[in-house]
Amino acid sequence: MATAPRFWRENPSRYNLAGIKCNSCGRFFFPPRTICPVCHRKSVGKIERVKLKGEGKVFSFTEVQEGPEEMAMQRPYVVAMIETEEGVRFTGQVIDCESCDVQIGMPVRAVLRRLSEEGPSGVIHYGFKFTPIKEKAP
Amino acid sequence: MRRVAVIGVGDTEFGELWDSSFREIGIRAGLAAVADANISADKIDALYVGNMSAGRFIEQEHIGALIADYSGLARDHIPATRVEAAGASGGLALRQGFQAVASGLHDIVVVGGAEKMTDVSDTESSNIQSSSADQEWEIVLGATYPALHALIARRHMHVYGTTREQLADVAVKNHKHGSLNPKAQFQRPITRETVLGSPLVSSPLRVFDCAPSSDGAAAVVLCPLDQAKNYTEVPVEIVGTGQASDTLSLHDRKDICTMEATRSAAKRAFDMAGITYKDVDVAEVHDNFTISEILALEDLGFFKKGEGGKATEAGLTGLEGEIAVNTSGGLKARGDPIGATGLAQAVEIVTQLRGKADKRQVKDAQVGLTHNVGGTGATVVVHLFRRV
Amino acid sequence: MKVGIVSYGAYVPRYRISPEEIGKVWGADGKAMSKGLMINCKSVPAPDEDTITISVEAARAMMRRCDVNPQDIGALYVGSESHPYAVKPTGTIVAEAIEAAPHLTVADFEFACKAGTAAIQTCMGLVGAGMVKYGVAIGADTSQGAPGDALEYSASAGGAAFLIGSEKVIATIDHTYSYTTDTPDFWRREGEMYPRHGGRFTGEPAYFKHVLNGAKGLMERTNTTAKDYTYAVFHQPNGKFPTRVAKQLGFSDAQIKSGLLAPLIGNTYSGAVPLGLAAILDEAKAGDRIFATAYGSGAGSDAFAITVTDQIDGYARSKAPTVKEIISNVKFLDYATYAKFRGKILLGSE
């Protein structure tokens, strides 16, 4: 099943967190939308494409045991809701740490990882996952 | 608007119905409802069918036409409409049927819901159910439908102190009710230990926190209230209907521990009926996950926000509780053939209000409520029923 | 015009496996292998990592440390022997991920372990010729070793990225020299999962011949000897080979210490010299001179004479983790998990 165009189209948002800012109310949205859901038509012509920073805190999380086939290699894996500085929330995996170390409030940042592939001969899909922001050693 | 009554109900057993095809179960439920209403085929004006995903489960779209055909009604070319709103497909179909009668467009309307989920693998069934969430921004990024509800559960536990045991109590209660329902998918009572010892699906939710995949169908017959006594001695009026939408993705909700669409739909239904949650005796709510019932108890107004778990633990939602919730066994024990669920809820409420619920009868039930959810709360449909 | 490194970034996956753990499964003395190879453990990529994600991490770190506009990047090359696709470049995804697209040229390089340094040379040429303002050269790999084979103890994952330019250069690349022959010491056929090698043939006639000739060739052309350099880094398929060749060329243990990462992360193939160079740049000071010689089977060596400039004082290195910091966060795996991660277990088909 060739879904290459459907995924390719979202790459700016999946690779680089392309979102929008409504210059009518100042709110950020992800993924990009045609109009602001708060300002409605007042936002027409005032929508600006922005790149979100991808830094935020864990708002909630879960360790997934039963998931789709392609995640079999990573089971169990952590899925979380991340709340960012811009007020946007993301859903994504948290990686590079033990499930037991994930806590609500933990700071994380977005990185690029493989999301899935359409079989061994198909297209590979890349997108954001989240990794804990490490304390810098003094 | 005309007042609308339910004059007939019918359903199949819910479960893994290996010997039954989608067509067969759809017709069986509809036939039972029509027989219950003692109505002849030529009186039926229109058909509404709730179904989430026959296109993926059995590679068949155009469900309205299919059901019209196999029910024998296509020969009279009746209008047949398939309604989809993920898990709320059945409830929404009921609302569409209600609107058709209330508006005066049609007199006798049959509303059914059906889903055949077991003809595909478990994995494929899960993938299909995931499509009720935000495919591009939740599922592609790694979430599953249970994982999204697990995010709600963990947040609810974090903010309100809801416990793992309280979640389990929802399942225990519903299995107890299911054991009193001969058509339920699961008919054995369970204990807290059963739930807490079952395998993890997505922490903190375990297998017994999640409704099963099921095959099944349910149907009702509607007619104008003032004609109801021609067909049945126990008409039940639909006194309120409310529908609401919310963001597709859970992460875009204002508060993930509140389904605002439930509050909105409920308010619309209560306002229309001129009653409040205090008047409700029995409710069928959307417990596809144990946490979902807890949210429903709060968002429908039966208990304060954050108190749903405590109320369940205290037994306030049992058959003899303050408000009897999910007397059928709910989605958890009764089963959840997605498109049929909203109608199955209506069948249970009507049965309760008619006094025909046998071992699981709620004493003196006069007013009932159904609550049907699509996705993680992006669509909610609430109906209120009153014994005539 | 002085061409050199404007910025750099590195990445190594956090998982590790020890030779003892590998030896257990194959009935080999893993401890002895460890000692013989001078490898304590090797890095293992997670199932959701590959050469593309490693390259992106390294390139993004490289961009965070400087204030170059990615749209000024005119060329981007990724050298690897484990590109995720046989056909469809790694480089285009990296270019998009650092917002350098679309006004640039991209291609993937392959030359066993020296594909990354070959990319550096190409960028030097483009910048030096005035064809591009900045070029990005990345060496990254997630190499496989056949189960039970000697290479399984060392084949690992990691990569580093270099921004090559002529303005605000933190280290000039004063000279580069390469020595190339057709020598089949190690190869992998199209479609094969594991490489094959010539055993002892990979030593003297391959690694040592090309590294020595490459290094000596560079020293002749720059009129320098080992003593003229502060640091040296050689291709490191294990800890033994670079230690031996350094000694043969007159370098001391102290000179090669900072760039010698193989004992801690194994052989990162195209990432080996790039990562070693990154580790050196993490601590180098203005005026320090660095001698680097990469080796790629097939075979060839790329040698570089590098001088750190005073621009390194104002370089925002702290905007990304150093190699030491990156490799400090580790998690050890057992062989079963390692085999699962590396796709070495036969799975059922749909």
XYZ file of C-alpha atoms in Angstrom, chain B residues 9-388:
380
model
C -36.449 -3.374 20.703
C -34.315 -6.275 19.566
C -30.749 -7.494 19.798
C -28.447 -10.442 19.263
C -26.187 -11.901 21.882
C -22.793 -10.166 21.820
C -19.583 -12.106 21.537
C -17.383 -13.890 19.014
C -20.151 -15.054 16.705
C -18.105 -17.228 14.359
C -21.140 -18.729 12.664
C -22.825 -15.421 11.947
C -22.038 -13.004 9.172
C -22.511 -9.252 9.393
C -25.642 -9.489 7.253
C -27.126 -12.176 9.411
C -26.658 -10.409 12.753
C -27.872 -7.065 11.384
C -31.074 -8.614 10.170
C -31.605 -10.726 13.264
C -31.643 -7.681 15.554
C -33.836 -5.633 13.240
C -36.280 -8.488 12.857
C -36.517 -8.906 16.605
C -37.230 -5.201 17.077
C -39.883 -5.150 14.381
C -41.502 -8.267 15.835
C -41.401 -6.681 19.281
C -43.225 -3.654 17.851
C -45.593 -5.993 16.075
C -45.353 -3.913 12.970
C -45.527 -5.006 9.373
C -42.764 -4.275 6.894
C -44.886 -2.052 4.685
C -45.313 0.373 7.593
C -41.584 1.073 7.889
C -40.723 4.465 6.419
C -36.968 4.623 6.817
C -33.928 2.801 8.092
C -30.870 4.144 9.918
C -27.830 1.982 10.601
C -24.975 2.770 12.925
C -21.714 1.138 11.860
C -18.145 2.312 12.371
C -15.974 0.433 9.992
C -17.503 -2.371 7.931
C -15.278 -1.169 5.089
C -12.203 -2.292 6.992
C -13.631 -5.144 9.084
C -15.383 -6.912 6.213
C -14.383 -4.817 3.197
C -17.972 -3.704 2.708
C -19.180 -0.132 2.469
C -22.679 1.039 1.523
C -24.105 -0.501 4.667
C -27.437 1.323 4.439
C -28.147 -0.388 1.139
C -26.941 -3.729 2.428
C -29.250 -3.728 5.442
C -32.187 -2.436 3.405
C -31.636 -5.285 0.974
C -31.255 -8.117 3.457
C -34.112 -6.913 5.621
C -36.306 -7.176 2.569
C -37.052 -3.471 2.611
C -35.068 -2.572 -0.487
C -37.892 -4.045 -2.562
C -40.000 -1.120 -1.375
C -37.067 1.179 -1.917
C -37.131 2.675 1.550
C -34.504 5.310 2.361
C -31.618 3.692 4.225
C -28.787 5.697 5.803
C -25.541 4.539 7.364
C -24.299 6.752 10.173
C -20.698 6.862 11.391
C -19.115 8.595 14.376
C -16.639 5.956 15.514
C -17.866 4.507 18.827
C -20.850 6.845 18.825
C -22.157 5.566 15.497
C -25.088 3.770 17.147
C -26.124 6.667 19.369
C -25.830 9.045 16.465
C -27.949 6.775 14.275
C -30.587 6.817 16.997
C -30.494 10.606 17.015
C -30.851 10.685 13.245
C -33.879 8.395 13.482
C -35.310 10.570 16.270
C -34.877 13.676 14.121
C -36.635 12.002 11.202
C -39.702 11.216 13.315
C -39.668 14.400 15.391
C -39.522 16.547 12.301
C -42.514 14.842 10.775
C -40.546 13.580 7.801
C -41.145 9.914 8.684
C -43.527 8.069 11.017
C -42.100 4.603 11.605
C -38.336 4.380 11.593
C -36.131 1.397 12.379
C -32.713 2.277 13.800
C -30.132 -0.444 14.088
C -26.467 -0.781 14.751
C -24.168 -3.637 13.888
C -20.488 -4.475 13.802
C -18.588 -7.659 12.956
C -15.121 -7.294 14.436
C -13.821 -10.848 14.580
C -13.302 -11.550 10.892
C -9.932 -9.765 11.078
C -6.921 -10.421 13.295
C -6.646 -8.835 16.754
C -3.913 -6.559 15.467
C -5.972 -5.401 12.534
C -9.002 -4.891 14.819
C -6.866 -2.687 17.069
C -5.579 -0.706 14.092
C -9.140 -0.127 12.909
C -10.264 1.031 16.336
C -7.286 3.388 16.430
C -8.657 5.209 13.425
C -11.218 6.838 15.733
C -8.353 8.807 17.275
C -6.133 11.261 15.384
C -4.398 9.008 12.885
C -1.726 11.468 11.739
C -0.831 13.050 15.088
C -1.603 10.425 17.701
C -1.447 6.989 16.082
C 1.426 7.598 13.640
C 3.452 9.048 16.533
C 3.101 5.817 18.487
C -0.117 6.030 20.495
C -2.744 3.290 20.450
C -6.412 3.694 21.319
C -5.893 2.067 24.775
C -2.721 4.140 25.301
C -4.726 7.348 24.897
C -7.151 6.201 27.582
C -4.214 5.209 29.732
C -2.944 8.790 29.467
C -6.335 9.951 30.766
C -6.265 7.389 33.574
C -2.790 8.308 34.756
C -3.579 12.001 34.696
C -6.842 11.415 36.589
C -4.946 9.411 39.194
C -2.317 12.145 39.434
C -4.754 15.053 39.777
C -7.645 13.477 41.719
C -6.044 10.567 43.503
C -8.211 8.004 41.729
C -6.739 4.589 42.511
C -5.983 1.475 40.483
C -8.456 -0.387 42.686
C -11.251 2.063 41.939
C -10.721 1.520 38.214
C -10.949 -2.221 38.842
C -14.228 -1.745 40.733
C -15.841 -0.461 37.530
C -15.032 -3.732 35.776
C -16.072 -5.832 38.765
C -19.472 -4.118 38.940
C -20.073 -4.420 35.227
C -19.157 -8.092 35.134
C -21.537 -8.643 38.028
C -24.297 -7.065 35.967
C -23.189 -8.996 32.912
C -23.625 -12.241 34.815
C -27.299 -11.315 35.097
C -27.647 -10.646 31.373
C -28.092 -13.743 29.178
C -27.017 -11.847 26.086
C -23.776 -10.504 27.564
C -20.434 -11.546 26.089
C -19.024 -12.258 29.554
C -21.317 -13.897 32.049
C -19.068 -14.655 34.973
C -18.515 -12.331 37.922
C -14.912 -11.290 38.544
C -12.971 -9.876 41.472
C -10.580 -6.975 41.908
C -7.778 -9.541 41.737
C -8.942 -10.688 38.316
C -8.513 -7.156 37.029
C -5.302 -6.321 38.822
C -3.736 -9.641 37.868
C -4.604 -9.432 34.192
C -1.836 -8.591 31.698
C -0.933 -4.964 31.120
C -2.249 -3.438 27.932
C -0.984 0.114 28.415
C -0.123 1.093 31.951
C -2.028 1.545 34.160
C -4.752 -0.167 32.100
C -4.876 -3.963 31.993
C -6.820 -6.431 29.863
C -9.766 -6.313 32.252
C -9.903 -2.523 32.061
C -10.733 -2.733 28.366
C -13.919 -3.709 26.565
C -13.527 -6.659 24.191
C -13.843 -6.843 20.427
C -17.298 -8.209 19.705
C -19.794 -9.121 17.029
C -23.376 -8.077 17.556
C -26.331 -5.980 16.545
C -29.173 -4.131 18.240
C -32.168 -2.235 16.945
C -35.148 -0.143 18.004
C -38.350 0.940 16.274
C -39.432 4.567 16.635
C -42.764 6.188 16.026
C -44.598 9.380 16.976
C -45.625 9.222 20.647
C -49.272 9.702 19.860
C -49.296 6.545 17.704
C -47.257 4.419 20.101
C -50.156 2.774 21.924
C -51.237 1.247 18.585
C -48.167 -0.934 18.697
C -47.149 -1.542 22.264
C -48.477 -1.440 25.769
C -45.167 -0.259 27.089
C -44.016 2.672 24.962
C -40.990 4.570 26.176
C -40.533 8.190 25.141
C -37.241 9.682 24.069
C -37.527 12.937 25.993
C -34.137 14.369 25.244
C -31.329 14.082 22.741
C -27.993 15.877 22.799
C -24.929 15.662 20.598
C -21.587 17.386 20.857
C -18.158 17.413 19.245
C -14.694 18.166 20.549
C -11.119 18.106 19.211
C -10.184 14.907 17.433
C -6.928 14.503 19.305
C -6.817 14.088 23.066
C -3.824 16.411 23.331
C -5.853 19.335 21.998
C -8.517 19.047 24.715
C -8.732 21.715 27.358
C -8.599 19.176 30.187
C -7.929 15.566 29.327
C -9.710 14.400 32.493
C -12.999 15.920 31.370
C -14.917 14.982 28.251
C -16.451 18.360 27.531
C -18.479 16.817 24.740
C -20.184 14.641 27.376
C -21.031 17.708 29.463
C -22.277 19.564 26.431
C -24.352 16.722 24.992
C -25.805 15.935 28.403
C -26.759 19.541 29.046
C -28.494 19.741 25.688
C -30.422 16.548 26.382
C -31.338 17.529 29.946
C -32.438 21.012 28.861
C -34.565 19.563 26.102
C -36.203 17.111 28.513
C -36.585 19.709 31.239
C -34.959 17.409 33.822
C -31.591 17.054 35.555
C -29.207 14.214 36.393
C -31.036 13.837 39.723
C -34.065 12.524 37.843
C -32.173 9.676 36.195
C -32.695 6.202 37.678
C -30.624 4.081 35.339
C -27.838 4.910 32.902
C -25.908 3.079 30.210
C -22.606 4.901 29.816
C -19.679 4.348 27.460
C -17.255 2.211 29.444
C -14.951 1.064 26.656
C -12.278 1.514 29.334
C -12.834 1.558 33.084
C -11.532 5.145 33.242
C -14.167 6.124 30.674
C -16.972 5.155 33.043
C -15.385 7.207 35.812
C -15.192 10.249 33.538
C -18.793 9.665 32.428
C -20.061 9.564 36.028
C -18.457 12.949 36.587
C -19.174 14.620 33.259
C -22.818 13.557 33.175
C -23.152 15.249 36.543
C -23.877 12.213 38.716
C -20.784 12.871 40.810
C -18.374 15.765 41.258
C -15.234 15.937 39.124
C -12.646 13.645 40.650
C -15.196 11.657 42.698
C -16.138 9.032 40.111
C -13.670 6.484 41.428
C -14.714 6.900 45.046
C -18.387 6.641 44.109
C -17.780 3.376 42.283
C -15.742 1.976 45.153
C -18.553 2.881 47.566
C -21.052 0.929 45.477
C -23.071 4.018 44.569
C -23.400 2.921 40.921
C -24.635 -0.646 41.462
C -28.139 -1.945 40.817
C -29.273 -0.545 44.141
C -27.014 2.448 44.174
C -27.735 6.133 43.902
C -27.666 5.729 40.132
C -27.610 2.282 38.533
C -24.922 2.398 35.891
C -24.414 -0.128 33.081
C -26.953 -2.661 34.281
C -26.463 -4.551 30.996
C -22.850 -5.184 31.911
C -21.745 -2.149 29.919
C -19.325 -2.280 27.050
C -16.950 -4.127 29.339
C -19.035 -7.210 30.057
C -21.984 -6.925 27.682
C -19.570 -6.447 24.786
C -18.785 -3.643 22.354
C -19.583 -4.309 18.696
C -18.811 -0.701 17.973
C -21.699 0.438 15.762
C -24.213 -1.590 17.761
C -23.277 -0.301 21.197
C -25.308 2.908 21.100
C -28.408 0.924 20.183
C -27.685 -1.813 22.713
C -27.619 0.893 25.375
C -31.044 2.097 24.205
C -32.400 -1.467 24.206
C -31.251 -1.936 27.808
C -32.763 1.341 28.993
C -36.070 0.670 27.289
C -36.089 -2.825 28.784
C -35.424 -1.385 32.245
C -38.142 1.254 31.893
C -40.582 -1.406 30.727
C -39.812 -3.369 33.887
C -38.580 -6.308 31.822
C -34.972 -6.435 32.969
C -35.493 -9.569 35.016
C -32.609 -10.288 37.428
C -30.951 -6.929 36.760
C -34.104 -4.814 37.072
C -33.694 -1.459 38.769
C -36.673 -0.886 41.041
C -39.166 1.684 39.784
C -36.988 2.848 36.955
C -38.789 5.773 35.332
C -36.065 7.763 33.615
C -33.028 6.374 31.818
C -29.971 7.823 30.088
C -27.669 6.534 27.363
C -24.201 7.952 26.791
C -22.273 6.987 23.655
C -18.753 8.200 22.836
C -16.694 8.291 19.651
C -12.899 8.268 19.734
C -11.476 9.649 22.956
C -14.458 11.970 23.308
C -14.542 13.828 20.008
C -18.205 12.890 19.536
C -20.694 12.262 22.310
C -24.399 11.493 21.997
C -26.706 11.425 25.015
C -30.336 10.337 25.046
C -32.917 10.502 27.809
C -35.819 8.072 28.015
C -38.944 8.157 30.160
C -41.528 5.519 30.832
C -44.835 6.670 29.440
